[in-house]
Short mmCIF file of C-alpha atoms in Angstrom, two decimals:
data_model
loop_
_atom_site.label_atom_id
_atom_site.label_comp_id
_atom_site.label_asym_id
_atom_site.label_seq_id
_atom_site.Cartn_x
_atom_site.Cartn_y
_atom_site.Cartn_z
CA MET I 8 -19.58 3.62 23.61
CA THR I 9 -21.64 5.82 25.92
CA HIS I 10 -21.18 9.60 26.13
CA LYS I 11 -19.53 9.06 29.52
CA GLN I 12 -16.96 6.66 28.03
CA VAL I 13 -16.28 9.00 25.11
CA ASN I 14 -15.73 11.91 27.50
CA LYS I 15 -13.45 9.77 29.67
CA ILE I 16 -11.29 8.82 26.69
CA SER I 17 -11.30 12.39 25.36
CA ASN I 18 -10.20 13.82 28.71
CA SER I 19 -7.45 11.20 29.09
CA PHE I 20 -6.16 12.04 25.61
CA LYS I 21 -5.80 15.80 26.27
CA PRO I 22 -2.54 15.73 28.32
CA LEU I 23 -0.55 13.89 25.66
CA ILE I 24 -2.05 16.05 22.91
CA ALA I 25 -0.80 19.09 24.82
CA ILE I 26 2.66 17.52 25.24
CA SER I 27 2.72 16.67 21.53
CA ALA I 28 1.79 20.23 20.57
CA CYS I 29 4.54 21.64 22.81
CA ALA I 30 7.08 19.19 21.41
CA LEU I 31 6.19 20.05 17.83
CA THR I 32 6.38 23.77 18.61
CA MET I 33 9.85 23.40 20.11
CA VAL I 34 11.06 21.29 17.18
CA ALA I 35 9.71 23.78 14.66
CA ALA I 36 11.35 26.68 16.49
CA SER I 37 14.67 24.83 16.62
CA ALA I 38 14.52 24.01 12.93
CA ALA I 39 13.66 27.62 12.07
CA ALA I 40 16.60 28.90 14.12
CA GLU I 41 18.99 26.64 12.21
CA THR I 42 17.67 27.52 8.77
CA THR I 43 20.18 29.38 6.64
CA GLY I 44 17.75 30.71 4.10
CA THR I 45 17.19 27.57 2.08
CA ALA I 46 13.65 26.27 2.24
CA PRO I 47 13.51 22.83 3.90
CA SER I 48 12.67 19.87 1.70
CA MET I 49 9.26 18.27 2.05
CA MET I 50 10.79 14.87 1.27
CA PRO I 51 11.67 12.66 4.26
CA ASP I 52 15.40 12.66 4.94
CA MET I 53 15.58 9.03 6.17
CA GLY I 54 18.58 10.06 8.22
CA LYS I 55 18.44 7.50 11.05
CA LEU I 56 20.70 4.45 11.16
CA MET I 57 19.29 1.19 9.83
CA ALA I 58 17.04 -0.66 12.31
CA THR I 59 17.24 2.06 14.99
CA ALA I 60 13.54 2.91 14.57
CA GLY I 61 12.53 -0.59 15.63
CA VAL I 62 9.57 -2.33 14.01
CA ILE I 63 5.83 -2.01 14.60
CA GLN I 64 4.66 -4.15 17.52
CA VAL I 65 1.36 -6.00 17.64
CA GLU I 66 -0.59 -3.00 19.00
CA GLY I 67 0.72 -0.56 16.40
CA ALA I 68 3.52 1.26 18.26
CA SER I 69 7.21 1.35 17.39
CA GLY I 70 9.13 -1.29 19.31
CA GLY I 71 9.66 -5.02 19.15
CA GLY I 72 6.97 -7.63 18.53
CA LEU I 73 5.12 -7.54 21.85
CA VAL I 74 6.58 -4.51 23.63
CA PRO I 75 6.52 -0.78 22.77
CA TRP I 76 9.95 0.89 22.94
CA ALA I 77 10.96 4.53 23.35
CA THR I 78 11.80 4.67 19.64
CA ILE I 79 9.82 6.83 17.20
CA THR I 80 8.70 5.07 14.02
CA GLY I 81 10.18 5.93 10.65
CA TYR I 82 13.65 7.05 9.58
CA GLY I 83 13.01 10.79 9.69
CA THR I 84 15.32 12.85 11.92
CA ARG I 85 14.34 15.82 14.09
CA ASP I 86 14.00 17.97 10.94
CA SER I 87 11.85 15.47 9.07
CA TYR I 88 9.22 12.76 9.39
CA GLY I 89 8.63 9.09 8.65
CA ALA I 90 5.78 6.63 8.33
CA ASN I 91 5.15 2.89 8.15
CA ALA I 92 2.38 0.45 7.33
CA HIS I 93 2.41 -3.05 8.82
CA TYR I 94 0.67 -6.39 8.76
CA THR I 95 1.25 -8.93 11.53
CA TYR I 96 0.05 -12.53 11.82
CA VAL I 97 0.18 -14.58 15.02
CA GLY I 98 -0.92 -18.21 14.86
CA THR I 99 -1.15 -20.66 17.77
CA GLN I 100 -2.74 -24.09 18.20
CA ASP I 101 -6.27 -22.72 18.78
CA TYR I 102 -6.26 -19.07 17.72
CA THR I 103 -5.01 -16.54 15.20
CA LEU I 104 -4.45 -12.83 15.62
CA ALA I 105 -4.09 -10.47 12.66
CA SER I 106 -3.02 -6.85 13.16
CA TYR I 107 -2.59 -4.16 10.53
CA GLY I 108 -2.27 -0.41 10.58
CA VAL I 109 -0.18 2.70 10.03
CA ALA I 110 2.13 4.83 12.16
CA VAL I 111 3.67 8.26 11.61
CA GLY I 112 6.76 9.72 13.27
CA ILE I 113 7.07 13.53 13.40
CA ALA I 114 10.44 15.24 13.97
CA ASP I 115 11.72 12.12 15.78
CA ARG I 116 9.66 13.37 18.71
CA VAL I 117 6.00 12.39 18.33
CA GLU I 118 4.48 9.16 17.07
CA LEU I 119 0.83 8.65 16.07
CA SER I 120 -0.50 5.19 15.25
CA LEU I 121 -3.68 3.41 14.24
CA ALA I 122 -4.05 -0.38 14.33
CA LYS I 123 -6.84 -2.88 13.93
CA GLN I 124 -6.74 -6.38 15.43
CA ARG I 125 -8.85 -9.40 14.53
CA PHE I 126 -8.77 -12.42 16.85
CA THR I 127 -10.30 -15.70 15.67
CA GLY I 128 -10.68 -19.25 16.98
CA SER I 129 -9.97 -22.47 15.09
CA GLN I 130 -10.85 -25.24 17.57
CA ALA I 131 -14.20 -26.17 19.16
CA PRO I 132 -15.98 -24.81 21.10
CA LEU I 133 -14.54 -21.48 19.89
CA ASN I 134 -13.99 -22.35 16.23
CA ASN I 135 -16.40 -19.60 15.09
CA LEU I 136 -15.06 -16.96 17.45
CA ARG I 137 -14.27 -13.53 16.01
CA ILE I 138 -13.29 -10.40 17.97
CA ASP I 139 -12.20 -7.08 16.46
CA GLN I 140 -10.40 -4.27 18.26
CA ASP I 141 -9.29 -0.76 17.24
CA ILE I 142 -6.21 0.84 18.83
CA TYR I 143 -5.26 4.52 18.60
CA GLY I 144 -1.79 5.35 19.89
CA ILE I 145 0.33 8.36 20.68
CA LYS I 146 3.92 8.44 21.93
CA VAL I 147 6.14 11.40 22.85
CA LYS I 148 9.91 11.26 23.28
CA LEU I 149 10.79 12.97 26.57
CA ALA I 150 14.58 12.68 26.85
CA GLY I 151 17.71 11.09 25.44
CA ASP I 152 18.64 9.84 22.00
CA ILE I 153 19.10 6.18 21.13
CA VAL I 154 22.07 6.89 18.80
CA TYR I 155 23.74 10.13 19.82
CA ASP I 156 23.89 9.58 23.60
CA GLN I 157 26.60 6.93 23.40
CA ASP I 158 28.78 8.81 25.91
CA SER I 159 25.98 8.83 28.48
CA TRP I 160 24.05 6.18 30.41
CA LEU I 161 20.84 8.12 29.79
CA PRO I 162 18.48 6.03 27.63
CA GLN I 163 15.94 7.39 25.21
CA ILE I 164 12.74 7.83 27.23
CA ALA I 165 9.20 8.12 25.88
CA ALA I 166 5.68 8.20 27.29
CA GLY I 167 2.72 6.81 25.41
CA MET I 168 -0.87 5.77 25.54
CA MET I 169 -3.04 3.32 23.62
CA ILE I 170 -6.76 3.98 23.37
CA LYS I 171 -8.49 0.65 22.74
CA ARG I 172 -12.03 -0.07 21.63
CA ASN I 173 -13.33 -3.63 21.52
CA ASN I 174 -15.95 -4.02 18.79
CA GLY I 175 -17.74 -7.03 20.25
CA ILE I 176 -17.80 -10.79 19.78
CA GLY I 177 -18.96 -12.67 16.70
CA GLY I 178 -19.66 -16.37 16.21
CA LEU I 179 -20.85 -17.18 19.74
CA GLY I 180 -24.56 -16.55 19.38
CA ALA I 181 -26.01 -14.54 22.25
CA VAL I 182 -22.53 -13.94 23.69
CA ASN I 183 -21.84 -10.84 21.61
CA ASN I 184 -20.00 -8.58 24.07
CA VAL I 185 -16.92 -9.08 26.23
CA LYS I 186 -18.93 -7.95 29.27
CA LEU I 187 -20.81 -11.26 29.05
CA LEU I 188 -17.48 -13.01 29.70
CA GLY I 189 -16.98 -11.03 32.90
CA ALA I 190 -15.18 -7.91 31.62
CA LYS I 191 -16.19 -4.63 33.24
CA ASP I 192 -15.79 -2.56 30.07
CA ASP I 193 -15.33 -2.93 26.33
CA SER I 194 -12.99 0.04 25.98
CA GLY I 195 -9.96 1.26 27.88
CA ILE I 196 -6.62 3.04 27.82
CA ASP I 197 -3.11 1.69 28.41
CA TYR I 198 -0.47 4.18 29.63
CA TYR I 199 3.22 3.35 29.39
CA LEU I 200 6.70 4.72 29.99
CA ALA I 201 9.55 3.19 27.98
CA ALA I 202 13.33 3.51 28.25
CA THR I 203 15.50 2.21 25.39
CA LYS I 204 19.31 2.13 25.37
CA LEU I 205 21.44 1.20 22.36
CA PHE I 206 25.09 0.29 22.97
CA LEU I 207 26.54 0.70 19.49
CA ASP I 208 30.01 -0.63 20.31
CA GLN I 209 28.46 -3.81 21.71
CA SER I 210 25.69 -3.99 19.07
CA LEU I 211 23.21 -4.41 21.92
CA LEU I 212 19.81 -2.84 22.56
CA VAL I 213 18.03 -3.03 25.92
CA ASN I 214 14.51 -1.81 26.61
CA ALA I 215 12.35 -1.61 29.75
CA THR I 216 8.69 -0.55 29.69
CA VAL I 217 6.21 -0.03 32.51
CA ARG I 218 2.56 -0.20 31.45
CA ALA I 219 -0.49 0.76 33.51
CA THR I 220 -3.37 -1.32 32.19
CA LYS I 221 -6.69 -3.03 32.86
CA ALA I 222 -6.66 -4.88 29.53
CA ASN I 223 -7.45 -8.59 29.33
CA GLN I 224 -5.39 -10.22 26.56
CA MET I 225 -4.40 -6.75 25.27
CA GLY I 226 -8.09 -5.72 25.38
CA ILE I 227 -9.33 -8.52 23.13
CA LEU I 228 -11.31 -9.85 26.12
CA GLY I 229 -12.18 -6.40 27.41
CA PHE I 230 -10.95 -4.42 30.39
CA GLY I 231 -11.19 -5.24 34.09
CA GLY I 232 -13.22 -8.16 35.31
CA ASP I 233 -14.80 -10.14 38.09
CA LYS I 234 -11.39 -10.67 39.74
CA GLY I 235 -10.19 -7.06 39.52
CA ASP I 236 -10.98 -3.71 37.94
CA ARG I 237 -8.07 -1.41 38.74
CA TYR I 238 -5.00 -0.24 36.90
CA GLN I 239 -1.95 -2.41 37.52
CA ALA I 240 1.67 -1.69 36.64
CA MET I 241 3.03 -4.39 34.35
CA LEU I 242 6.73 -4.72 33.50
CA GLU I 243 7.85 -5.45 29.94
CA GLY I 244 11.36 -5.96 28.62
CA SER I 245 13.31 -6.54 25.42
CA VAL I 246 16.89 -7.41 24.54
CA ALA I 247 18.15 -7.33 20.95
CA TYR I 248 21.54 -8.04 19.38
CA LEU I 249 22.50 -6.51 16.03
CA LEU I 250 24.30 -9.22 14.08
CA ASN I 251 25.04 -6.64 11.37
CA ARG I 252 23.26 -3.70 9.75
CA LYS I 253 20.50 -5.91 8.34
CA TRP I 254 19.89 -8.69 10.88
CA VAL I 255 18.72 -8.45 14.49
CA VAL I 256 17.91 -11.23 16.97
CA GLY I 257 16.34 -10.86 20.38
CA ALA I 258 13.78 -11.82 22.99
CA GLU I 259 10.95 -10.12 24.88
CA TYR I 260 8.89 -10.66 28.01
CA ARG I 261 5.59 -9.02 28.92
CA MET I 262 3.71 -9.31 32.21
CA LYS I 263 -0.10 -9.51 32.10
CA PRO I 264 -2.88 -8.76 34.61
CA ARG I 265 -5.33 -11.48 35.67
CA ASN I 266 -8.79 -9.94 35.90
CA LEU I 267 -11.13 -12.63 34.54
CA ALA I 268 -12.24 -15.92 36.06
CA ALA I 269 -12.95 -17.11 32.51
CA ASP I 270 -9.37 -16.41 31.41
CA ASN I 271 -6.37 -17.82 33.27
CA GLU I 272 -4.16 -15.19 31.66
CA LYS I 273 -0.41 -15.76 31.56
CA ASP I 274 2.58 -13.58 30.69
CA TYR I 275 3.73 -13.32 27.06
CA TYR I 276 7.21 -13.90 25.69
CA ASP I 277 8.89 -14.29 22.31
CA ALA I 278 12.21 -14.90 20.57
CA PHE I 279 12.63 -13.13 17.25
CA VAL I 280 14.80 -12.50 14.23
CA ALA I 281 14.30 -9.37 12.14
CA TRP I 282 15.63 -8.66 8.65
CA PHE I 283 16.07 -5.13 7.29
CA PRO I 284 16.91 -5.43 3.57
CA SER I 285 16.51 -1.65 3.30
CA LYS I 286 15.11 1.28 5.25
CA ASN I 287 11.86 0.82 3.33
CA LEU I 288 11.17 -2.78 4.35
CA SER I 289 11.52 -5.12 7.32
CA LEU I 290 10.42 -8.67 8.08
CA THR I 291 10.15 -10.17 11.55
CA LEU I 292 9.78 -13.85 12.40
CA ALA I 293 9.36 -15.06 15.97
CA TYR I 294 8.40 -17.91 18.23
CA VAL I 295 5.71 -16.57 20.57
CA SER I 296 4.04 -17.88 23.72
CA LEU I 297 0.78 -16.24 24.79
CA GLY I 298 -0.06 -18.54 27.70
CA ASP I 299 -3.63 -19.73 28.33
CA ILE I 300 -6.43 -17.88 26.51
CA THR I 301 -9.84 -18.59 28.13
CA ILE I 302 -10.75 -21.67 30.15
CA TYR I 303 -12.51 -23.18 27.12
CA ASN I 304 -9.24 -24.16 25.42
CA PRO I 305 -7.04 -24.49 28.52
CA ARG I 306 -3.57 -25.06 27.15
CA ARG I 307 -0.54 -22.87 26.59
CA GLN I 308 -0.85 -21.11 23.25
CA GLU I 309 2.45 -21.23 21.37
CA GLY I 310 3.15 -20.54 17.75
CA VAL I 311 4.55 -18.28 15.08
CA TYR I 312 4.70 -14.50 14.79
CA LEU I 313 5.27 -13.03 11.33
CA SER I 314 5.25 -9.31 10.54
CA VAL I 315 6.02 -7.22 7.47
CA GLN I 316 6.55 -3.48 7.59
CA ALA I 317 6.97 -1.02 4.72
CA GLY I 318 7.63 2.70 4.88
CA PHE I 319 10.29 5.38 5.13
#
């Protein structure tokens, strides 16, 4: 990245860093006020209800499979912390996407995440294609509580951002950068606001997310393009039903921008089942549709989504 791009990302990151610092200060002050003289344990308390922290979605944030929610990763309460590591595999007719990373939840208020994606092709003419992307995320809970606000219509609300850096294209000879496919930039930032409501009596979770983005295929094909280079507000939604404490089924939908002539990008959707054998482990299996991905393999990409998450 150029110095200009680094400065742009750094300046965009400062507001949420400031919010995070304020949130942590308030949480620490609250915890200190409630202390009765016994030193707090450094061990995570794992005090949240099973499955109420969500899973890690494909870009590294707490949520569903495709959509970030207002949840904070891990089972630590406001006096504790939590963390998770994940590996996700998505396979369609012509492509595979692997994502792995870590996420940390602090005081059930702030979430920090790091994820790496690798996108590869399996069918000619893109059978040697390889694209890597790094994603750095931060999320701050602004209002509400997914469990304790059952007597209120107020959902849990969180704001987040994902800083994305595309590391170039491999396997296509001289075409080694997404800009050669029409993208305006190889790095960018997604901003989002999520609202998540859990109705415990009905065993139902509903989430709505608004994302401001320029990303093409989540950033795998760069940011902006020959058809558009401005931020657009994309709607994303999730519905999940808790069959019991260990099994959850649901569906998601995610709108996508259409910035590239070389990529007839379509909206994403999935239908999933998640298993939580314990608070330390979860497995998610889904049918996923990613629409068309580039004009070189012009058919709807449908396949399997499989994710494993371990943590506390």
